[in-house]
Each structure stands twice: as structure tokens, then as C-alpha cells.
Amino acid sequence: MTYILGIDVGSGSARCGVFDENATLIGVGKHPIREHRPQTDFVQQSSDDIWQGIRSAVADALATAHINGAEVSALSYSATCSLVLLDKSGQPLALNKTDIPWNIIMWMDHRAGAETEECNTTASEVLKNLGGSMSVEMEIPKLMWIKRNRPELWANLGYAGDLADYLCFRSSGTLQRSICTLGCKWTYDDDAGGWNRPFLDQVGLGDLISAARLPERATPIGADTGHLTRQAAEDLGLPQSCRVGMGLIDAHAGALGTSGLAADGGAKRLALIAGTSNCHIAITPDRVEVPGIWGPYKGAVLDGHYALEGGQSATGAALDQILKMFGRSGADQHTSLAQIYLDRLVQDPEYGSEICVLPDFLGNRSPFADPSLRGAILGLSLEEPSTLLPKLYGATALGIAFGTRQIIEAIRKSGVPIEVVDLSGGHAKSDLLVQLYADAAGCEVVRSGCEEPVLLGAAVAAASALSDATDFRAAAQSQTVMRHWPDPERAARLDTRYRVFTSHYNTQPGKNGALAAAE
């Protein structure tokens, strides 16, 4: 028996899943990781802290699976698209002088707003792969900010990479980079021959490739990057013979681990990886450009296919924020309020319809591509908090589902006939959100039988590093699913509320021209 590890680093934790040769999840480990917020819009992490979290998660997963680390044949990583910085000696390049070397700029860090706008004024060809505009969440604006605002750091930069690539580097010593990370976050374009050097020169990063130790060509997901180094094997409690597959971004791992996505080349399906934030990934055999939607990214999920990526920056985080406003928190509160809202809807289909929530608490990633947009709550009255909270919670959940509908409609307008949503992540565990996604978008929603599709996607990448990954991939794609269909009567009522929801974007302050393109 051979075992595969899929390791995922999210915003708040490192997780490890142990899979057998039939792609069955037999053990999971999880360990929290820390954030550092030195000022507004700055969100940082530590690569050393994350590595320690991974070590603990791997140990716990092996113990839960009741196997010895020596039985593990391969591993791979998925991670948030956060930027890791090392100095010329390979040590963390700390952004702040503290007892912990905070050397990662997280995906949600918005310090590089001015640099993002500068990228968007270039009219460069690279913007055609980004739905027409660069996002503040991507790596190029962050690197521009470092070079301009922290020149002493830039002078000592020895490595810069996406977190998933860094973890492969720390595990096997490889300097290869994933086609997923480079294509999605670094403006690398495989169809155009790789790097657009005129663009890098234009934004003042003509020395980026050498300074960050970037390769000329990206590496496919799951490619064998070598075996574990002696130190990595010792740290993780695994054999040095364990192979390391080229990793990918966490949301894309969720798409890769979604059993239905490969069906028909994915042409009618949308992978929705929904948790703290939402990521929407559609797969097309041909290049399709959609205003306000990132991509097309060649090979970012499946070889020979293009990925289109939409997103909502605050979804689970928006629901958390609603609870905090009322002095509440915890999974039990989410479960209770969701059930109250569902029960009330059955009794009164118009329950809470006077309240509309625009959930853009961290800006709008898609389809308007406007980080300046902010969330809004409309329709409040002088109402007791105890009766208001369930309505407000439900309206926020509905706003999240409506935002997903906006993204699906934008993709459909470009000729991609989305009919099925393959849902994974924390939202797949919420009966409320599952039903609202189905009703609001008018799509069948499919929940994977695998409890951890993101870990499964990372494991698929890991298995690909072995000589024959065909059986593992086939087993991963044949996972049992649970299907949910829209309720026709409720969906018809929600159409009216959706029109009200979309109308508010015409008056949102800070709205840019992407709204007109999406309409």
C-alpha cells in the first residue's frame, strides 16, 4: 500500500490529508498559523511559523491515519497566493523588526493600491489575462511596492515566490515554479512565450526575474520536482525518497479535487471553492476572455485547458463580521442563525426581503474588479437586535449568493454555458448557503463526497509526481456526490430581489467602468 499527502495552507491554518491509493481520505491534521497586522491594509505571515504548522499537521494526519511516515510516497502543496520573501542567504527577509520574521505579504494585504492602478494604466497585453485589470491581491503590485518603499529589502532579496512554490522549494530545493502560480499571479503567459519583459520594464521591475530567482519557463502542476531534502524529510517525519509534486494555488486545488470538473472538459461546470472568501473557476478548452474575470490561464487547473477565475474577497468573512457586530462568534452561531432563516423562509417566503446586503467588505474582485467598493446594508428599521440578526445574517448569505450569480452571468455572456456548480469548502457544509447558491444562480449544485476537495486536489498533484497517476486521478474523479436543485418557486421570488441587489451597484461610490462591461 502506498500513501499520498495533500497539504494545504489557508489563511488561518495548515492542513494535511492522507490518501490511500484509491484516493480515499483516511487521516487529517490541522494546525493554526498566525497573522500580523502592523497597520491598516497590511497583513503578513511568517514562513517559519507556517512550516511549523505543516510539521504539526503532517504528524497529526499520520497519527489519525494510523500509518508510519515511511509509507508515504509523494506529497504536494496548495496554498493561498501569498508572497514569500527570502534574503540572499535563504533566510526569511523580515518586513518588520520583531521576534518573529514576518516575511510573507498575504493575498488580502492591500498596501499596493497605487501600484495596482499604475499597472492598469499601462494598457499592456498582460491585462488581457486578468479580465482587463490587475488586482491588488496579485504579486506584481506588491513587488513594486517593496522595491519603491523598502529599497533595503529589495537590495537584499534572494528569493520571492508564491507560498505554494516556496513550500516545494523548502521541501525539495527546487527553483521551479508552478504554471498555476506564475500564470495567475505573476503575469506569466505560456501562450505568449513566458514573461512580458516590456511590461516588467514599464512598471520598474526589469530586474525581477533575476532578483526573485524566477525561471524562464513555468512547470506543469504535479510535475516531479525531486525528492525531499534530508532536512525536510527530518522535519516532516517522512522518507527522503518521498517525491514532491509541483503545487498550485489553494482554490485551484479545490477545482482539481472537484470530481465533476473534468466532465466534458468542464465546459458547463463551475467549481466554487467557498470559505473565508470565494473563488469561482470555470474550465474551457479554448481561450475565452471575460471582462472582470481573471484569466484565461493556460494549464492552471488541467493541462491543455484554460481556467477562468472569478472571486469574492469576503464571504465567510462577511458572515463573521455580521456576527461580530452583534457581539457573537463561533460555528454554532452560524448554524443556529442559518437554520432560523431557513425555517422562517418556509413560513414566509418574503421573510427579510426589506434588507439588502452588498457583501463587498474587502472590495469587489469580480465581476467589477474594483477594490474601492465597500459593503453596504440597506433597508434597516428600528428593530430589536434579536429579530434583526437572523434577517441580516440571511440577507448577507443571499448577497453572497447573488454575487456568485453576477459572476456566473458574466461568464455566460462570453459563451461559456455554466449549468452546474461544484461546491467545496466550508460553505458546502451549510444547508442555507447550498440552497441559496442553487436558488439564486438557477444552477444544480453538486457537493463532493470527499470532505476535503482542496486536500484531494493537492494529493492529485502529488500522485502525478509518481510514475503512474492514472488510477489515482480516476479514483479522485469518481467520488460520490450529493446533488441539489433550485426550488422553482423560491428562485422566481429571488429574481426580484436580485434585480434590487444589482441596482444598488449603479449608485455605489468608487464604482469603476467594469460595471458597465458586466451589464
Coordinates of C-alpha atoms in Angstrom, one line a residue:
M1 CA 0.0 0.0 0.0
T2 CA 1.3 3.5 -0.9
Y3 CA 0.1 6.7 0.6
I4 CA -0.1 10.3 -0.7
L5 CA -0.2 13.5 1.3
G6 CA -2.1 16.6 0.1
I7 CA -1.0 19.6 2.2
D8 CA -2.9 22.9 2.1
V9 CA -2.1 26.2 3.7
G10 CA -5.0 28.5 4.0
S11 CA -5.3 32.0 5.6
G12 CA -5.6 30.7 9.1
S13 CA -4.3 27.1 9.2
A14 CA -2.1 24.4 7.7
R15 CA -3.8 21.2 6.9
C16 CA -2.7 17.7 5.8
G17 CA -4.7 14.9 4.3
V18 CA -3.5 11.3 4.0
F19 CA -5.0 9.5 1.0
D20 CA -4.6 5.8 0.1
E21 CA -4.1 4.6 -3.5
N22 CA -7.9 4.7 -4.1
A23 CA -7.9 8.4 -3.4
T24 CA -9.8 7.8 -0.1
L25 CA -9.1 10.3 2.7
I26 CA -8.0 8.3 5.8
G27 CA -6.5 10.9 8.0
V28 CA -6.5 14.7 8.5
G29 CA -4.3 17.0 10.6
K30 CA -4.7 20.7 11.2
H31 CA -2.7 23.4 12.9
P32 CA -3.3 27.1 13.2
I33 CA -1.0 29.7 11.7
R34 CA -0.6 33.3 12.7
E35 CA -1.2 36.7 11.1
H36 CA 0.4 40.0 11.8
R37 CA -1.3 43.3 11.0
P38 CA 1.1 46.1 11.8
Q39 CA -1.2 48.8 10.2
T40 CA -4.3 49.2 8.1
D41 CA -4.2 47.2 4.9
F42 CA -1.0 45.4 5.9
V43 CA -1.5 41.6 6.5
Q44 CA 1.6 39.5 7.0
Q45 CA 2.7 35.9 7.9
S46 CA 5.9 34.0 8.7
S47 CA 7.2 31.2 6.5
D48 CA 8.8 29.7 9.6
D49 CA 5.5 29.7 11.5
I50 CA 3.8 28.1 8.5
W51 CA 6.4 25.4 8.2
Q52 CA 6.0 24.6 11.9
G53 CA 2.3 24.4 11.3
I54 CA 2.8 22.0 8.4
R55 CA 5.0 19.8 10.6
S56 CA 2.3 19.5 13.2
A57 CA -0.4 19.0 10.7
V58 CA 1.5 16.2 9.0
A59 CA 2.3 14.4 12.3
D60 CA -1.4 14.6 13.3
A61 CA -2.6 13.4 10.0
L62 CA -0.3 10.4 10.0
A63 CA -1.4 9.6 13.6
T64 CA -5.0 9.8 12.7
A65 CA -4.5 7.6 9.6
H66 CA -2.5 5.1 11.8
I67 CA 0.3 4.9 9.3
N68 CA 4.1 5.3 9.5
G69 CA 5.6 8.3 7.7
A70 CA 7.9 5.8 5.9
E71 CA 4.9 4.6 3.9
V72 CA 4.3 7.9 2.2
S73 CA 5.4 8.0 -1.4
A74 CA 4.6 11.6 -2.5
L75 CA 3.3 14.9 -1.4
S76 CA 2.3 18.3 -2.8
Y77 CA 1.1 21.6 -1.6
S78 CA -1.7 24.0 -2.3
A79 CA -1.6 27.4 -0.6
T80 CA -3.0 30.9 -0.6
C81 CA -1.5 33.2 -3.3
S82 CA 0.7 35.0 -0.7
L83 CA 4.2 36.4 -1.4
V84 CA 7.2 34.8 0.4
L85 CA 10.4 36.8 0.7
L86 CA 13.9 35.3 1.5
D87 CA 17.2 37.1 1.7
K88 CA 20.3 36.3 -0.3
S89 CA 21.3 33.7 2.3
G90 CA 18.0 31.9 2.0
Q91 CA 16.6 33.2 5.4
P92 CA 13.3 35.0 5.9
L93 CA 13.5 38.6 4.7
A94 CA 11.6 40.2 7.5
L95 CA 9.3 43.1 6.8
N96 CA 9.3 44.2 10.4
K97 CA 11.9 44.0 13.2
T98 CA 10.1 41.8 15.7
D99 CA 10.8 38.5 17.4
I100 CA 9.1 36.7 14.6
P101 CA 10.3 37.2 11.0
W102 CA 7.2 38.3 9.2
N103 CA 8.4 37.7 5.7
I104 CA 5.1 37.0 3.8
I105 CA 2.7 39.6 2.4
M106 CA -0.7 37.9 2.4
W107 CA -3.1 37.8 -0.5
M108 CA -5.5 40.0 1.4
D109 CA -2.9 42.7 2.0
H110 CA -4.0 45.9 0.2
R111 CA -0.9 48.1 0.7
A112 CA -0.1 48.2 -3.1
G113 CA -3.3 50.1 -4.3
A114 CA -1.4 52.8 -6.1
E115 CA 0.9 50.3 -7.8
T116 CA -2.1 48.3 -8.9
E117 CA -3.6 51.4 -10.5
E118 CA -0.3 52.1 -12.3
C119 CA -0.3 48.6 -13.7
N120 CA -3.8 49.2 -15.0
T121 CA -2.8 52.3 -16.9
T122 CA -0.2 50.5 -18.9
A123 CA -2.6 49.0 -21.4
S124 CA -0.2 46.1 -21.5
E125 CA -1.1 42.8 -23.2
V126 CA -0.8 41.1 -19.8
L127 CA -4.1 42.7 -18.7
K128 CA -5.9 40.5 -21.3
N129 CA -5.3 37.6 -19.0
L130 CA -6.6 39.4 -16.0
G131 CA -10.1 40.3 -17.1
G132 CA -8.8 43.7 -18.2
S133 CA -7.3 44.9 -14.9
M134 CA -4.6 43.9 -12.3
S135 CA -5.8 43.1 -8.8
V136 CA -4.2 44.4 -5.6
E137 CA -4.2 40.8 -4.5
M138 CA -1.6 39.8 -7.1
E139 CA 2.2 39.7 -6.7
I140 CA 3.4 42.3 -9.2
P141 CA 1.9 45.4 -7.4
K142 CA 3.3 44.0 -4.1
L143 CA 6.8 43.6 -5.5
M144 CA 6.6 47.1 -7.0
W145 CA 5.7 48.4 -3.5
I146 CA 8.7 46.7 -1.9
K147 CA 11.1 48.0 -4.4
R148 CA 9.8 51.6 -4.1
N149 CA 9.1 51.7 -0.4
R150 CA 11.6 49.3 1.1
P151 CA 14.7 49.5 -1.2
E152 CA 16.9 48.0 1.5
L153 CA 14.8 44.9 1.3
W154 CA 14.9 44.8 -2.4
A155 CA 18.7 45.1 -2.3
N156 CA 18.9 42.0 -0.1
L157 CA 16.2 40.0 -1.9
G158 CA 17.4 36.5 -2.8
Y159 CA 14.0 34.8 -3.5
A160 CA 10.4 35.8 -4.0
G161 CA 7.7 33.3 -4.6
D162 CA 4.1 32.3 -4.2
L163 CA 3.6 30.3 -1.0
A164 CA 2.9 27.0 -2.8
D165 CA 6.1 27.4 -4.8
Y166 CA 8.1 28.3 -1.7
L167 CA 6.9 25.1 0.1
C168 CA 8.0 23.0 -2.8
F169 CA 11.4 24.8 -2.7
R170 CA 11.7 24.2 1.1
S171 CA 10.8 20.5 0.6
S172 CA 12.9 19.6 -2.4
G173 CA 15.2 22.5 -3.1
T174 CA 13.6 23.2 -6.5
L175 CA 13.6 26.6 -8.1
Q176 CA 10.9 25.5 -10.5
R177 CA 7.6 27.5 -10.3
S178 CA 4.1 26.3 -10.9
I179 CA 2.3 27.3 -14.1
C180 CA -0.7 27.9 -11.8
T181 CA 1.0 30.5 -9.6
L182 CA 3.1 32.2 -12.3
G183 CA 0.2 32.4 -14.7
C184 CA -2.4 33.5 -12.2
K185 CA -0.5 36.0 -10.0
W186 CA 2.8 37.0 -11.8
T187 CA 1.6 37.8 -15.4
Y188 CA 3.4 34.8 -16.9
D189 CA 1.7 33.8 -20.2
D190 CA 2.6 30.4 -21.6
D191 CA 0.9 31.1 -24.9
A192 CA 3.0 34.2 -25.4
G193 CA 6.3 32.6 -24.6
G194 CA 6.5 33.3 -20.9
W195 CA 7.4 36.7 -19.4
N196 CA 6.4 40.0 -20.9
R197 CA 9.7 41.9 -20.3
P198 CA 8.4 45.3 -21.8
F199 CA 5.7 45.3 -19.2
L200 CA 8.1 44.5 -16.3
D201 CA 10.4 47.3 -17.6
Q202 CA 7.4 49.6 -17.8
V203 CA 6.5 49.1 -14.1
G204 CA 10.0 49.3 -12.9
L205 CA 10.6 45.6 -12.4
G206 CA 13.1 44.9 -15.2
D207 CA 15.3 43.1 -12.7
L208 CA 12.5 40.9 -11.2
I209 CA 13.4 37.6 -12.9
S210 CA 16.9 37.6 -11.6
A211 CA 16.2 39.2 -8.2
A212 CA 13.4 36.7 -7.4
R213 CA 15.2 33.8 -9.0
L214 CA 12.3 33.2 -11.4
P215 CA 12.6 30.5 -14.1
E216 CA 12.2 31.3 -17.8
R217 CA 9.5 28.7 -18.2
A218 CA 6.8 27.5 -15.7
T219 CA 6.4 23.9 -14.6
P220 CA 3.1 22.0 -15.0
I221 CA 1.1 21.1 -12.0
G222 CA 2.1 17.8 -10.5
A223 CA 5.5 17.6 -12.3
D224 CA 8.1 15.7 -10.2
T225 CA 10.4 18.4 -8.6
G226 CA 12.5 15.8 -6.9
H227 CA 12.6 14.0 -3.5
L228 CA 12.6 15.5 -0.1
T229 CA 15.8 17.1 1.1
R230 CA 17.4 15.5 4.2
Q231 CA 16.3 18.4 6.4
A232 CA 12.7 18.4 5.0
A233 CA 12.4 14.7 5.5
E234 CA 13.6 15.0 9.1
D235 CA 11.2 17.9 9.8
L236 CA 8.2 16.2 8.3
G237 CA 8.9 12.7 9.6
L238 CA 8.9 11.3 6.1
P239 CA 11.4 9.2 4.0
Q240 CA 13.8 11.2 1.9
S241 CA 12.6 9.1 -1.1
C242 CA 9.2 10.9 -0.9
R243 CA 8.6 12.7 -4.2
V244 CA 7.4 16.3 -4.3
G245 CA 4.8 17.2 -7.0
M246 CA 4.6 20.8 -8.3
G247 CA 1.9 22.5 -6.3
L248 CA -0.8 25.1 -7.0
I249 CA -3.0 27.8 -5.5
D250 CA -5.5 26.5 -2.9
A251 CA -8.6 27.5 -4.9
H252 CA -7.3 25.8 -8.0
A253 CA -6.5 22.7 -5.9
G254 CA -10.2 22.7 -4.9
A255 CA -11.1 22.8 -8.5
L256 CA -8.7 20.0 -9.3
G257 CA -10.2 18.0 -6.5
T258 CA -13.8 18.5 -7.6
S259 CA -14.9 15.2 -9.1
G260 CA -17.2 16.7 -11.8
L261 CA -14.9 19.4 -13.2
A262 CA -13.2 17.1 -15.7
A263 CA -16.6 16.0 -17.2
D264 CA -17.0 17.3 -20.7
G265 CA -13.8 19.3 -20.3
G266 CA -15.6 21.2 -17.6
A267 CA -17.3 23.3 -20.2
K268 CA -20.7 23.5 -18.4
R269 CA -19.4 23.5 -14.8
L270 CA -18.2 26.0 -12.3
A271 CA -16.0 25.0 -9.4
L272 CA -17.0 27.1 -6.4
I273 CA -14.4 27.0 -3.6
A274 CA -16.2 28.8 -0.8
G275 CA -14.8 29.7 2.6
T276 CA -13.4 32.9 4.1
S277 CA -13.5 34.1 0.5
N278 CA -15.0 32.6 -2.6
C279 CA -13.2 31.5 -5.8
H280 CA -15.1 30.5 -8.9
I281 CA -13.2 28.5 -11.6
A282 CA -14.5 27.5 -15.0
I283 CA -12.5 25.4 -17.4
T284 CA -12.6 25.9 -21.2
P285 CA -10.8 24.0 -23.9
D286 CA -10.3 27.3 -25.8
R287 CA -9.1 30.7 -24.8
V288 CA -12.0 32.9 -23.7
E289 CA -11.7 36.5 -22.3
V290 CA -14.3 37.7 -19.8
P291 CA -14.3 41.3 -18.6
G292 CA -13.9 41.4 -14.8
I293 CA -12.9 37.8 -14.6
W294 CA -9.3 36.7 -14.2
G295 CA -7.8 34.5 -16.9
P296 CA -7.8 32.8 -19.3
Y297 CA -4.9 30.9 -17.5
K298 CA -3.5 28.1 -19.5
G299 CA -2.8 24.9 -17.5
A300 CA -3.8 26.5 -14.2
V301 CA -6.0 23.5 -13.3
L302 CA -6.0 21.0 -16.1
D303 CA -3.3 20.5 -18.8
G304 CA -4.4 21.7 -22.2
H305 CA -7.3 23.7 -20.8
Y306 CA -7.8 27.4 -19.8
A307 CA -9.1 28.5 -16.4
L308 CA -11.4 31.5 -15.9
E309 CA -11.3 32.7 -12.3
G310 CA -13.9 34.9 -10.5
G311 CA -13.8 35.7 -6.9
Q312 CA -15.4 37.4 -3.9
S313 CA -12.9 38.6 -1.4
A314 CA -15.1 38.4 1.7
T315 CA -17.8 35.8 2.0
G316 CA -17.4 33.7 5.1
A317 CA -15.5 36.7 6.5
A318 CA -18.6 38.8 5.8
L319 CA -20.8 36.5 7.7
D320 CA -18.3 36.5 10.6
Q321 CA -18.4 40.3 10.5
I322 CA -22.2 40.3 10.9
L323 CA -21.9 38.2 14.0
K324 CA -19.2 40.4 15.4
M325 CA -21.4 43.4 15.0
F326 CA -23.8 41.7 17.4
G327 CA -21.1 40.5 19.8
R328 CA -21.4 36.9 18.7
S329 CA -19.0 34.4 17.1
G330 CA -18.5 30.7 16.6
A331 CA -19.6 27.9 14.3
D332 CA -22.7 27.2 16.5
Q333 CA -23.9 30.7 15.9
H334 CA -23.6 30.3 12.2
T335 CA -25.5 27.1 12.3
S336 CA -28.3 28.4 14.5
L337 CA -28.9 31.6 12.5
A338 CA -28.8 29.8 9.2
Q339 CA -31.5 27.3 10.4
I340 CA -33.7 30.1 11.8
Y341 CA -33.5 31.9 8.5
L342 CA -34.3 28.7 6.5
D343 CA -37.3 27.9 8.8
R344 CA -38.7 31.5 8.5
L345 CA -38.4 31.4 4.7
V346 CA -40.6 28.2 4.7
Q347 CA -43.2 30.0 6.8
D348 CA -42.9 33.3 4.9
P349 CA -41.2 33.4 1.5
E350 CA -40.8 37.2 1.8
Y351 CA -39.1 37.0 5.2
G352 CA -36.4 39.6 5.5
S353 CA -36.9 40.9 1.9
E354 CA -36.7 44.5 3.1
I355 CA -33.0 44.1 3.8
C356 CA -30.3 44.0 1.1
V357 CA -26.6 43.5 1.8
L358 CA -23.8 44.2 -0.6
P359 CA -21.1 41.9 0.8
D360 CA -18.1 43.8 -0.7
F361 CA -16.4 44.3 2.6
L362 CA -12.9 43.9 1.0
G363 CA -13.8 45.4 -2.4
N364 CA -15.2 43.7 -5.4
R365 CA -12.9 41.2 -7.1
S366 CA -15.4 40.0 -9.7
P367 CA -17.1 41.0 -11.9
F368 CA -16.4 44.7 -11.3
A369 CA -12.7 44.4 -10.4
D370 CA -12.9 47.4 -8.1
P371 CA -11.1 47.1 -4.7
S372 CA -12.6 50.5 -3.7
L373 CA -16.2 49.2 -3.5
R374 CA -17.4 48.7 0.0
G375 CA -20.1 46.6 1.6
A376 CA -23.5 48.1 2.4
I377 CA -26.6 47.2 4.4
L378 CA -29.8 48.7 3.2
G379 CA -33.4 48.6 4.4
L380 CA -32.8 48.7 8.2
S381 CA -35.5 49.9 10.6
L382 CA -35.8 50.4 14.3
E383 CA -36.0 46.8 15.1
E384 CA -34.9 44.7 18.1
P385 CA -31.4 43.2 17.6
S386 CA -32.8 39.7 18.4
T387 CA -35.2 39.9 15.5
L388 CA -32.9 41.8 13.2
L389 CA -29.9 39.5 13.4
P390 CA -31.5 36.4 11.6
K391 CA -32.8 38.6 8.8
L392 CA -29.4 40.4 8.4
Y393 CA -27.5 37.1 8.5
G394 CA -29.8 35.6 5.9
A395 CA -29.6 38.8 3.7
T396 CA -25.8 38.6 3.9
A397 CA -25.8 35.0 2.8
L398 CA -28.2 35.9 0.0
G399 CA -25.9 38.8 -1.1
I400 CA -23.0 36.3 -1.3
A401 CA -25.1 34.0 -3.5
F402 CA -26.2 37.0 -5.7
G403 CA -22.5 37.9 -6.1
T404 CA -21.8 34.4 -7.3
R405 CA -24.8 34.8 -9.8
Q406 CA -23.2 38.0 -11.1
I407 CA -20.0 36.1 -11.8
I408 CA -21.8 33.2 -13.5
E409 CA -23.8 35.6 -15.7
A410 CA -20.6 37.4 -16.7
I411 CA -19.0 34.1 -17.8
R412 CA -22.2 33.0 -19.6
K413 CA -22.2 36.2 -21.6
S414 CA -18.8 35.2 -23.1
G415 CA -20.2 32.0 -24.4
V416 CA -19.4 29.5 -21.5
P417 CA -22.7 27.8 -20.7
I418 CA -22.4 27.3 -16.9
E419 CA -25.2 24.9 -15.7
V420 CA -23.7 23.1 -12.7
V421 CA -21.9 24.4 -9.7
D422 CA -19.4 22.0 -8.0
L423 CA -19.3 23.4 -4.4
S424 CA -16.4 22.7 -2.0
G425 CA -15.0 24.4 1.1
G426 CA -16.7 25.5 4.3
H427 CA -19.9 26.7 2.6
A428 CA -20.6 23.1 1.4
K429 CA -21.4 22.3 5.0
S430 CA -24.1 25.0 5.3
D431 CA -27.6 23.9 4.2
L432 CA -28.5 27.6 3.9
L433 CA -25.7 28.5 1.6
V434 CA -26.0 25.4 -0.6
Q435 CA -29.7 26.1 -1.2
L436 CA -29.2 29.8 -1.8
Y437 CA -26.5 29.2 -4.3
A438 CA -28.8 26.8 -6.2
D439 CA -31.9 29.1 -6.0
A440 CA -30.0 32.4 -6.7
A441 CA -28.0 31.1 -9.6
G442 CA -30.5 28.8 -11.0
C443 CA -28.0 26.0 -11.2
E444 CA -27.7 22.5 -9.9
V445 CA -25.2 22.4 -7.0
V446 CA -23.1 19.4 -6.5
R447 CA -21.3 18.7 -3.2
S448 CA -18.3 16.3 -3.4
G449 CA -18.4 13.1 -1.3
C450 CA -14.9 13.9 -0.3
E451 CA -14.9 16.1 2.8
E452 CA -11.7 17.9 1.8
P453 CA -11.7 18.6 -2.0
V454 CA -8.8 21.1 -1.6
L455 CA -6.6 18.4 0.1
L456 CA -7.7 15.9 -2.6
G457 CA -6.6 18.4 -5.3
A458 CA -3.2 18.7 -3.7
A459 CA -3.0 14.9 -3.4
V460 CA -3.8 14.6 -7.2
A461 CA -0.8 16.9 -7.8
A462 CA 1.3 14.8 -5.5
A463 CA 0.3 11.5 -7.2
S464 CA 1.2 13.0 -10.6
A465 CA 4.8 13.1 -9.5
L466 CA 4.8 9.3 -9.4
S467 CA 5.3 7.1 -12.4
D468 CA 1.6 6.3 -12.9
A469 CA -1.0 8.7 -11.6
T470 CA -3.9 7.4 -13.9
D471 CA -5.6 5.2 -11.3
F472 CA -5.4 7.8 -8.5
R473 CA -6.8 10.5 -10.8
A474 CA -9.6 8.3 -11.9
A475 CA -10.5 7.4 -8.4
A476 CA -10.4 11.1 -7.4
Q477 CA -12.8 12.0 -10.2
S478 CA -15.3 9.2 -9.3
Q479 CA -16.0 10.4 -5.8
T480 CA -19.7 10.1 -4.6
V481 CA -21.6 13.4 -4.9
M482 CA -24.7 15.0 -3.4
R483 CA -26.9 16.9 -5.8
H484 CA -29.2 19.9 -5.0
W485 CA -31.5 21.6 -7.5
P486 CA -33.1 25.0 -7.4
D487 CA -36.6 25.4 -5.9
P488 CA -38.5 27.0 -8.8
E489 CA -40.9 29.0 -6.7
R490 CA -38.2 30.4 -4.4
A491 CA -35.9 31.0 -7.4
A492 CA -38.6 33.1 -9.1
R493 CA -39.0 35.2 -6.0
L494 CA -35.3 35.7 -5.7
D495 CA -35.2 37.1 -9.2
T496 CA -37.0 40.2 -8.0
R497 CA -34.6 40.6 -5.0
Y498 CA -31.6 40.1 -7.4
R499 CA -32.7 43.0 -9.6
V500 CA -32.9 45.2 -6.5
F501 CA -29.4 43.9 -5.4
T502 CA -27.8 44.7 -8.8
S503 CA -29.5 48.1 -9.0
H504 CA -27.6 49.3 -5.9
Y505 CA -24.3 48.9 -7.7
N506 CA -25.2 51.8 -10.0
T507 CA -25.0 54.2 -7.0
Q508 CA -22.1 52.6 -5.1
P509 CA -19.3 55.2 -4.5
G510 CA -16.0 54.3 -6.1
K511 CA -17.6 52.2 -8.8
N512 CA -15.4 51.9 -11.9
G513 CA -16.2 51.1 -15.5
A514 CA -16.3 47.4 -15.0
L515 CA -20.0 47.6 -14.0
A516 CA -21.0 48.7 -17.5
A517 CA -18.9 45.9 -19.0
A518 CA -20.7 43.4 -16.8
E519 CA -24.2 44.6 -17.6

